[in-house]
GROMACS .gro file of C-alpha atoms in nm:
model
  347
    1MET     CA    1   0.000   0.000   0.000
    2LEU     CA    2   0.103   0.360  -0.058
    3LEU     CA    3   0.189   0.565   0.252
    4THR     CA    4   0.380   0.882   0.320
    5GLY     CA    5   0.729   0.840   0.462
    6GLY     CA    6   0.604   0.959   0.802
    7GLN     CA    7   0.333   0.693   0.799
    8VAL     CA    8   0.593   0.434   0.698
    9VAL     CA    9   0.803   0.519   1.004
   10VAL     CA   10   0.501   0.499   1.236
   11ASN     CA   11   0.388   0.165   1.089
   12ALA     CA   12   0.744   0.033   1.113
   13LEU     CA   13   0.759   0.126   1.481
   14LYS     CA   14   0.435  -0.067   1.537
   15GLU     CA   15   0.577  -0.367   1.350
   16GLU     CA   16   0.869  -0.362   1.592
   17GLY     CA   17   0.636  -0.362   1.892
   18VAL     CA   18   0.708   0.000   1.987
   19ASP     CA   19   0.425   0.158   2.187
   20LEU     CA   20   0.622   0.434   2.360
   21VAL     CA   21   0.870   0.691   2.225
   22PHE     CA   22   1.046   0.994   2.372
   23GLY     CA   23   1.117   1.313   2.185
   24TYR     CA   24   1.119   1.685   2.128
   25PRO     CA   25   0.986   1.821   1.796
   26GLY     CA   26   1.128   2.081   1.562
   27GLY     CA   27   1.078   2.202   1.207
   28MET     CA   28   1.230   1.906   1.024
   29ALA     CA   29   1.042   1.659   1.247
   30LEU     CA   30   0.692   1.805   1.205
   31PRO     CA   31   0.576   1.575   0.921
   32LEU     CA   32   0.668   1.274   1.136
   33TYR     CA   33   0.492   1.422   1.440
   34ASP     CA   34   0.178   1.478   1.232
   35CYS     CA   35   0.171   1.103   1.167
   36LEU     CA   36   0.244   1.017   1.531
   37TYR     CA   37  -0.047   1.227   1.658
   38ASP     CA   38  -0.328   0.971   1.605
   39SER     CA   39  -0.106   0.664   1.574
   40GLY     CA   40  -0.178   0.509   1.913
   41ILE     CA   41   0.192   0.524   2.002
   42THR     CA   42   0.246   0.711   2.328
   43HIS     CA   43   0.487   1.003   2.288
   44ILE     CA   44   0.659   1.144   2.597
   45LEU     CA   45   0.747   1.509   2.538
   46THR     CA   46   1.068   1.592   2.722
   47ARG     CA   47   1.197   1.943   2.791
   48HIS     CA   48   1.521   1.882   2.602
   49GLU     CA   49   1.647   1.625   2.352
   50GLN     CA   50   1.904   1.499   2.601
   51GLY     CA   51   1.618   1.415   2.834
   52ALA     CA   52   1.458   1.214   2.553
   53VAL     CA   53   1.765   1.004   2.480
   54HIS     CA   54   1.838   0.932   2.847
   55ALA     CA   55   1.473   0.841   2.901
   56ALA     CA   56   1.485   0.601   2.604
   57ASP     CA   57   1.804   0.453   2.749
   58GLY     CA   58   1.645   0.402   3.091
   59TYR     CA   59   1.328   0.258   2.937
   60ALA     CA   60   1.535   0.007   2.739
   61ARG     CA   61   1.732  -0.104   3.046
   62LEU     CA   62   1.418  -0.154   3.253
   63SER     CA   63   1.188  -0.306   2.990
   64GLY     CA   64   1.432  -0.511   2.786
   65LYS     CA   65   1.284  -0.353   2.472
   66VAL     CA   66   1.454  -0.123   2.223
   67GLY     CA   67   1.429   0.237   2.344
   68VAL     CA   68   1.323   0.493   2.081
   69CYS     CA   69   1.376   0.869   2.074
   70ILE     CA   70   1.310   1.135   1.812
   71SER     CA   71   1.473   1.471   1.747
   72THR     CA   72   1.476   1.738   1.481
   73SER     CA   73   1.785   1.830   1.280
   74GLY     CA   74   2.101   2.018   1.373
   75PRO     CA   75   2.110   2.118   1.740
   76GLY     CA   76   1.820   1.885   1.813
   77ALA     CA   77   2.018   1.587   1.688
   78THR     CA   78   2.348   1.695   1.844
   79ASN     CA   79   2.175   1.724   2.183
   80LEU     CA   80   2.138   1.345   2.173
   81VAL     CA   81   2.513   1.279   2.163
   82SER     CA   82   2.584   1.230   2.536
   83GLY     CA   83   2.293   0.989   2.574
   84ILE     CA   84   2.394   0.793   2.264
   85ALA     CA   85   2.750   0.763   2.395
   86ASN     CA   86   2.617   0.643   2.731
   87ALA     CA   87   2.404   0.375   2.564
   88TYR     CA   88   2.698   0.268   2.347
   89ILE     CA   89   2.933   0.220   2.642
   90ASP     CA   90   2.669   0.025   2.838
   91SER     CA   91   2.541  -0.181   2.539
   92VAL     CA   92   2.184  -0.051   2.558
   93PRO     CA   93   1.952  -0.127   2.261
   94MET     CA   94   1.819   0.200   2.123
   95VAL     CA   95   1.705   0.352   1.793
   96CYS     CA   96   1.737   0.730   1.755
   97ILE     CA   97   1.538   0.882   1.471
   98THR     CA   98   1.692   1.215   1.378
   99CYS     CA   99   1.507   1.432   1.128
  100GLN     CA  100   1.730   1.601   0.873
  101VAL     CA  101   1.706   1.895   0.631
  102VAL     CA  102   1.560   1.818   0.288
  103THR     CA  103   1.777   1.619   0.051
  104SER     CA  104   1.814   1.904  -0.202
  105VAL     CA  105   2.017   2.113   0.045
  106LEU     CA  106   2.219   1.838   0.212
  107GLY     CA  107   2.585   1.929   0.241
  108LYS     CA  108   2.524   2.300   0.177
  109ASP     CA  109   2.542   2.421   0.538
  110SER     CA  110   2.171   2.497   0.532
  111PHE     CA  111   1.982   2.616   0.840
  112GLN     CA  112   2.013   2.367   1.127
  113GLU     CA  113   2.200   2.109   0.919
  114ALA     CA  114   2.449   1.886   1.101
  115ASP     CA  115   2.621   1.569   0.986
  116ILE     CA  116   2.475   1.357   1.264
  117SER     CA  117   2.584   1.034   1.092
  118GLY     CA  118   2.945   1.151   1.095
  119ILE     CA  119   2.920   1.290   1.446
  120THR     CA  120   2.780   0.969   1.594
  121THR     CA  121   2.986   0.713   1.400
  122PRO     CA  122   3.229   0.651   1.692
  123ILE     CA  123   2.946   0.615   1.948
  124THR     CA  124   2.689   0.403   1.767
  125LYS     CA  125   2.672   0.038   1.684
  126HIS     CA  126   2.567   0.156   1.339
  127ASN     CA  127   2.398   0.452   1.176
  128PHE     CA  128   2.201   0.517   0.858
  129MET     CA  129   2.133   0.817   0.638
  130VAL     CA  130   1.816   0.762   0.432
  131LYS     CA  131   1.850   0.931   0.090
  132ASP     CA  132   1.627   0.697  -0.112
  133LYS     CA  133   1.263   0.682  -0.002
  134ASP     CA  134   1.232   0.323  -0.122
  135THR     CA  135   1.489   0.204   0.134
  136LEU     CA  136   1.307   0.354   0.434
  137SER     CA  137   1.122   0.041   0.554
  138GLN     CA  138   1.427  -0.181   0.508
  139THR     CA  139   1.650   0.067   0.688
  140ILE     CA  140   1.427   0.089   0.995
  141ALA     CA  141   1.395  -0.291   1.010
  142GLU     CA  142   1.774  -0.325   0.993
  143ALA     CA  143   1.819  -0.056   1.260
  144PHE     CA  144   1.604  -0.246   1.510
  145TYR     CA  145   1.767  -0.576   1.419
  146ILE     CA  146   2.116  -0.437   1.477
  147ALA     CA  147   2.017  -0.258   1.797
  148ARG     CA  148   1.873  -0.566   1.970
  149THR     CA  149   2.085  -0.857   1.843
  150GLY     CA  150   2.435  -0.968   1.939
  151ARG     CA  151   2.588  -0.714   2.173
  152PRO     CA  152   2.308  -0.455   2.186
  153GLY     CA  153   2.369  -0.088   2.120
  154PRO     CA  154   2.232   0.240   1.983
  155VAL     CA  155   2.157   0.292   1.614
  156VAL     CA  156   2.089   0.632   1.454
  157VAL     CA  157   1.855   0.666   1.155
  158ASP     CA  158   1.882   1.011   0.994
  159ILE     CA  159   1.583   1.092   0.768
  160PRO     CA  160   1.547   1.410   0.558
  161LYS     CA  161   1.220   1.602   0.594
  162ASP     CA  162   1.111   1.552   0.233
  163ILE     CA  163   1.128   1.172   0.273
  164PHE     CA  164   0.850   1.198   0.533
  165THR     CA  165   0.615   1.368   0.287
  166GLN     CA  166   0.677   1.153  -0.022
  167GLU     CA  167   0.454   0.859  -0.108
  168ILE     CA  168   0.622   0.522  -0.062
  169TRP     CA  169   0.509   0.168  -0.130
  170TYR     CA  170   0.499   0.010   0.216
  171ASP     CA  171   0.607  -0.352   0.252
  172TYR     CA  172   0.780  -0.415   0.584
  173PRO     CA  173   1.043  -0.692   0.577
  174LYS     CA  174   0.976  -0.981   0.812
  175ASN     CA  175   1.323  -1.134   0.807
  176ILE     CA  176   1.655  -0.950   0.806
  177HIS     CA  177   1.969  -1.095   0.651
  178MET     CA  178   2.265  -0.858   0.639
  179LYS     CA  179   2.577  -0.965   0.455
  180GLY     CA  180   2.825  -0.791   0.684
  181TYR     CA  181   2.651  -0.851   1.015
  182LYS     CA  182   2.628  -1.197   1.170
  183PRO     CA  183   2.565  -1.175   1.547
  184LEU     CA  184   2.716  -1.457   1.750
  185GLY     CA  185   2.496  -1.722   1.906
  186ALA     CA  186   2.639  -2.055   2.016
  187GLY     CA  187   3.017  -2.081   2.011
  188ASN     CA  188   3.272  -2.360   2.053
  189ALA     CA  189   3.174  -2.600   2.332
  190ASP     CA  190   3.542  -2.705   2.370
  191GLU     CA  191   3.619  -2.354   2.499
  192VAL     CA  192   3.364  -2.404   2.777
  193SER     CA  193   3.504  -2.749   2.857
  194ARG     CA  194   3.855  -2.607   2.900
  195VAL     CA  195   3.724  -2.348   3.146
  196ALA     CA  196   3.533  -2.617   3.338
  197ASP     CA  197   3.851  -2.827   3.366
  198ALA     CA  198   4.054  -2.529   3.487
  199LEU     CA  199   3.784  -2.443   3.740
  200ALA     CA  200   3.796  -2.797   3.876
  201ALA     CA  201   4.172  -2.761   3.931
  202ALA     CA  202   4.145  -2.421   4.100
  203GLN     CA  203   4.174  -2.364   4.474
  204ARG     CA  204   4.045  -2.006   4.499
  205PRO     CA  205   3.806  -1.932   4.211
  206LEU     CA  206   3.606  -1.610   4.181
  207ILE     CA  207   3.306  -1.536   3.959
  208MET     CA  208   3.273  -1.180   3.828
  209ILE     CA  209   2.946  -1.082   3.661
  210GLY     CA  210   2.905  -0.780   3.434
  211GLY     CA  211   2.632  -0.609   3.238
  212GLY     CA  212   2.634  -0.882   2.977
  213THR     CA  213   2.481  -1.126   3.224
  214VAL     CA  214   2.191  -0.885   3.278
  215LEU     CA  215   2.138  -0.830   2.904
  216ALA     CA  216   2.144  -1.207   2.848
  217GLU     CA  217   1.897  -1.266   3.134
  218SER     CA  218   2.142  -1.516   3.282
  219ARG     CA  219   2.028  -1.502   3.644
  220GLN     CA  220   1.933  -1.869   3.670
  221ALA     CA  221   2.251  -1.991   3.501
  222VAL     CA  222   2.464  -1.784   3.741
  223LEU     CA  223   2.266  -1.911   4.041
  224ASP     CA  224   2.318  -2.269   3.919
  225LEU     CA  225   2.691  -2.202   3.883
  226LEU     CA  226   2.709  -2.054   4.234
  227GLN     CA  227   2.526  -2.347   4.387
  228LYS     CA  228   2.729  -2.610   4.204
  229THR     CA  229   3.074  -2.460   4.254
  230GLY     CA  230   3.031  -2.285   4.589
  231ALA     CA  231   3.261  -2.010   4.458
  232PRO     CA  232   3.230  -1.648   4.577
  233LEU     CA  233   3.088  -1.386   4.343
  234VAL     CA  234   3.162  -1.019   4.274
  235SER     CA  235   2.987  -0.780   4.039
  236THR     CA  236   3.070  -0.481   3.826
  237LEU     CA  237   2.837  -0.182   3.851
  238MET     CA  238   2.645  -0.297   3.544
  239GLY     CA  239   2.593  -0.647   3.683
  240LEU     CA  240   2.461  -0.548   4.025
  241SER     CA  241   2.094  -0.612   3.950
  242LEU     CA  242   2.139  -0.979   3.858
  243ILE     CA  243   2.192  -1.143   4.199
  244GLU     CA  244   2.062  -1.022   4.536
  245ARG     CA  245   2.328  -0.850   4.744
  246ASP     CA  246   2.238  -1.062   5.048
  247HIS     CA  247   2.324  -1.388   4.870
  248PRO     CA  248   2.582  -1.559   5.100
  249GLN     CA  249   2.837  -1.591   4.817
  250HIS     CA  250   2.799  -1.229   4.696
  251LEU     CA  251   3.091  -1.012   4.808
  252GLY     CA  252   2.956  -0.693   4.646
  253MET     CA  253   3.086  -0.464   4.377
  254ILE     CA  254   3.445  -0.483   4.261
  255GLY     CA  255   3.678  -0.196   4.174
  256MET     CA  256   3.745   0.163   4.275
  257HIS     CA  257   3.404   0.209   4.435
  258GLY     CA  258   3.366  -0.153   4.540
  259THR     CA  259   3.385  -0.341   4.867
  260PHE     CA  260   3.694  -0.445   5.058
  261ALA     CA  261   3.593  -0.812   5.032
  262ALA     CA  262   3.539  -0.803   4.656
  263ASN     CA  263   3.876  -0.642   4.591
  264MET     CA  264   4.063  -0.867   4.833
  265ALA     CA  265   3.908  -1.171   4.665
  266ALA     CA  266   4.021  -1.043   4.323
  267CYS     CA  267   4.376  -0.995   4.456
  268GLN     CA  268   4.393  -1.344   4.608
  269CYS     CA  269   4.196  -1.564   4.365
  270ASP     CA  270   4.375  -1.815   4.145
  271MET     CA  271   4.101  -1.825   3.880
  272LEU     CA  272   3.868  -1.547   3.770
  273LEU     CA  273   3.557  -1.621   3.564
  274ALA     CA  274   3.470  -1.288   3.397
  275LEU     CA  275   3.116  -1.319   3.261
  276GLY     CA  276   2.999  -1.043   3.027
  277CYS     CA  277   3.247  -0.787   3.162
  278ARG     CA  278   3.457  -0.532   2.971
  279PHE     CA  279   3.728  -0.476   3.239
  280SER     CA  280   3.677  -0.100   3.266
  281ASP     CA  281   3.942   0.106   3.443
  282ARG     CA  282   3.700   0.161   3.733
  283VAL     CA  283   3.708  -0.217   3.788
  284THR     CA  284   4.072  -0.302   3.722
  285GLY     CA  285   4.276  -0.003   3.835
  286LEU     CA  286   4.639  -0.072   3.742
  287ILE     CA  287   4.619  -0.367   3.501
  288SER     CA  288   4.947  -0.521   3.617
  289LYS     CA  289   4.806  -0.552   3.970
  290PHE     CA  290   4.457  -0.671   3.878
  291ALA     CA  291   4.395  -1.035   3.980
  292PRO     CA  292   4.774  -1.089   3.971
  293THR     CA  293   4.769  -1.460   4.061
  294ALA     CA  294   4.460  -1.558   3.861
  295LYS     CA  295   4.404  -1.748   3.542
  296ILE     CA  296   4.136  -1.535   3.376
  297ALA     CA  297   3.855  -1.684   3.169
  298HIS     CA  298   3.666  -1.420   2.968
  299PHE     CA  299   3.314  -1.499   2.845
  300ASP     CA  300   3.181  -1.243   2.594
  301ILE     CA  301   2.965  -1.210   2.283
  302ASP     CA  302   3.186  -0.938   2.135
  303PRO     CA  303   3.521  -1.060   1.995
  304SER     CA  304   3.664  -0.706   2.016
  305GLU     CA  305   3.647  -0.720   2.397
  306ILE     CA  306   3.878  -1.021   2.420
  307ASN     CA  307   4.239  -0.909   2.484
  308LYS     CA  308   4.136  -0.544   2.467
  309ILE     CA  309   4.238  -0.464   2.825
  310VAL     CA  310   4.345  -0.786   2.998
  311ARG     CA  311   4.489  -1.096   2.835
  312PRO     CA  312   4.284  -1.394   2.953
  313ARG     CA  313   4.420  -1.748   2.975
  314PHE     CA  314   4.087  -1.876   2.839
  315ARG     CA  315   3.823  -1.715   2.622
  316VAL     CA  316   3.467  -1.825   2.545
  317LEU     CA  317   3.308  -1.642   2.253
  318GLY     CA  318   2.931  -1.653   2.216
  319ASP     CA  319   2.600  -1.554   2.365
  320LEU     CA  320   2.594  -1.601   2.743
  321ARG     CA  321   2.249  -1.760   2.701
  322TRP     CA  322   2.439  -2.049   2.544
  323SER     CA  323   2.770  -2.053   2.733
  324LEU     CA  324   2.665  -2.007   3.097
  325PRO     CA  325   2.411  -2.293   3.120
  326LEU     CA  326   2.669  -2.514   2.948
  327LEU     CA  327   2.938  -2.411   3.199
  328ALA     CA  328   2.702  -2.479   3.490
  329GLU     CA  329   2.634  -2.822   3.344
  330LYS     CA  330   3.003  -2.908   3.289
  331ALA     CA  331   3.137  -2.762   3.614
  332GLN     CA  332   3.229  -3.002   3.892
  333GLU     CA  333   3.097  -2.978   4.246
  334GLY     CA  334   3.320  -2.731   4.426
  335HIS     CA  335   3.514  -2.781   4.751
  336PHE     CA  336   3.605  -2.423   4.827
  337GLY     CA  337   3.469  -2.394   5.179
  338GLU     CA  338   3.790  -2.257   5.331
  339TRP     CA  339   3.826  -2.002   5.051
  340LEU     CA  340   3.463  -1.889   5.079
  341THR     CA  341   3.498  -1.860   5.457
  342GLN     CA  342   3.802  -1.633   5.409
  343CYS     CA  343   3.606  -1.416   5.161
  344GLN     CA  344   3.312  -1.393   5.400
  345ALA     CA  345   3.553  -1.293   5.679
  346TRP     CA  346   3.677  -1.007   5.461
  347ALA     CA  347   3.314  -0.908   5.409
   0.00000   0.00000   0.00000
């Protein structure tokens, strides 16, 4: 069916299950806002674009859905930058629709024009500039697919004002296959087996959970691992919501702002299971003194995180939804009572 570009965007949002967006309108965004008005999608009007992007970020973290925010061109779009960077660092799924000046004046320093694609390239998982109206549906479908799959992250879709007003044949793609983007799922089971064997030989193991365990909804797998191994657990800031702080094996947050017990355990452990962590400087401090006696096993979905900051003895690449239940299954019953008692004494 024939729709305007604005109607295409609204219908695409509905196809993706979006029922709530955050935004602040401006001249280039008005044709899209006209279509939003009676769409049934709830729009939260913020007092500033930065409020919209941080609200979309928070909504995504809490709901598990892709957060969506909308801005106009130029200063409206650039006001999103801090929130986009925040979502990128914390792997938050988000789609930012930025409305751009009309295609006929692109690149001519027209009123409120800014190269938001260029500006956000270092702080987005991907971004798009829609110049052909016939690619609009496909582009939005790909944006949501990229934002929510693999290691999640923010995606910017920049759409010129005239695209919103042109008539477009609407046919929303149901399946996305992108040549250059293949998110990891299951990995190599032998990598998990090697970690399980090393864990069985350890005397003072420590489990460290990061934001990846929350994104992968790995609570039960981590609880199974704790119960089976009896090993103590520490958390980065991003992993704190996964396991209750009063769990007897939970030593608290690790790092600069962490607990004495968590940091002492990291200094004394002989094996560190790092699950969905990126080893930020707030966690590690001086790298040469971080877990100095430990064999480190790094579980992550993003290959670029492996060896980026620390050099692990073992790596397990793949979705934690696959690797952690498998590790819990392969792990041997632990006999670390003396070690856990020492950690609890520190606590």
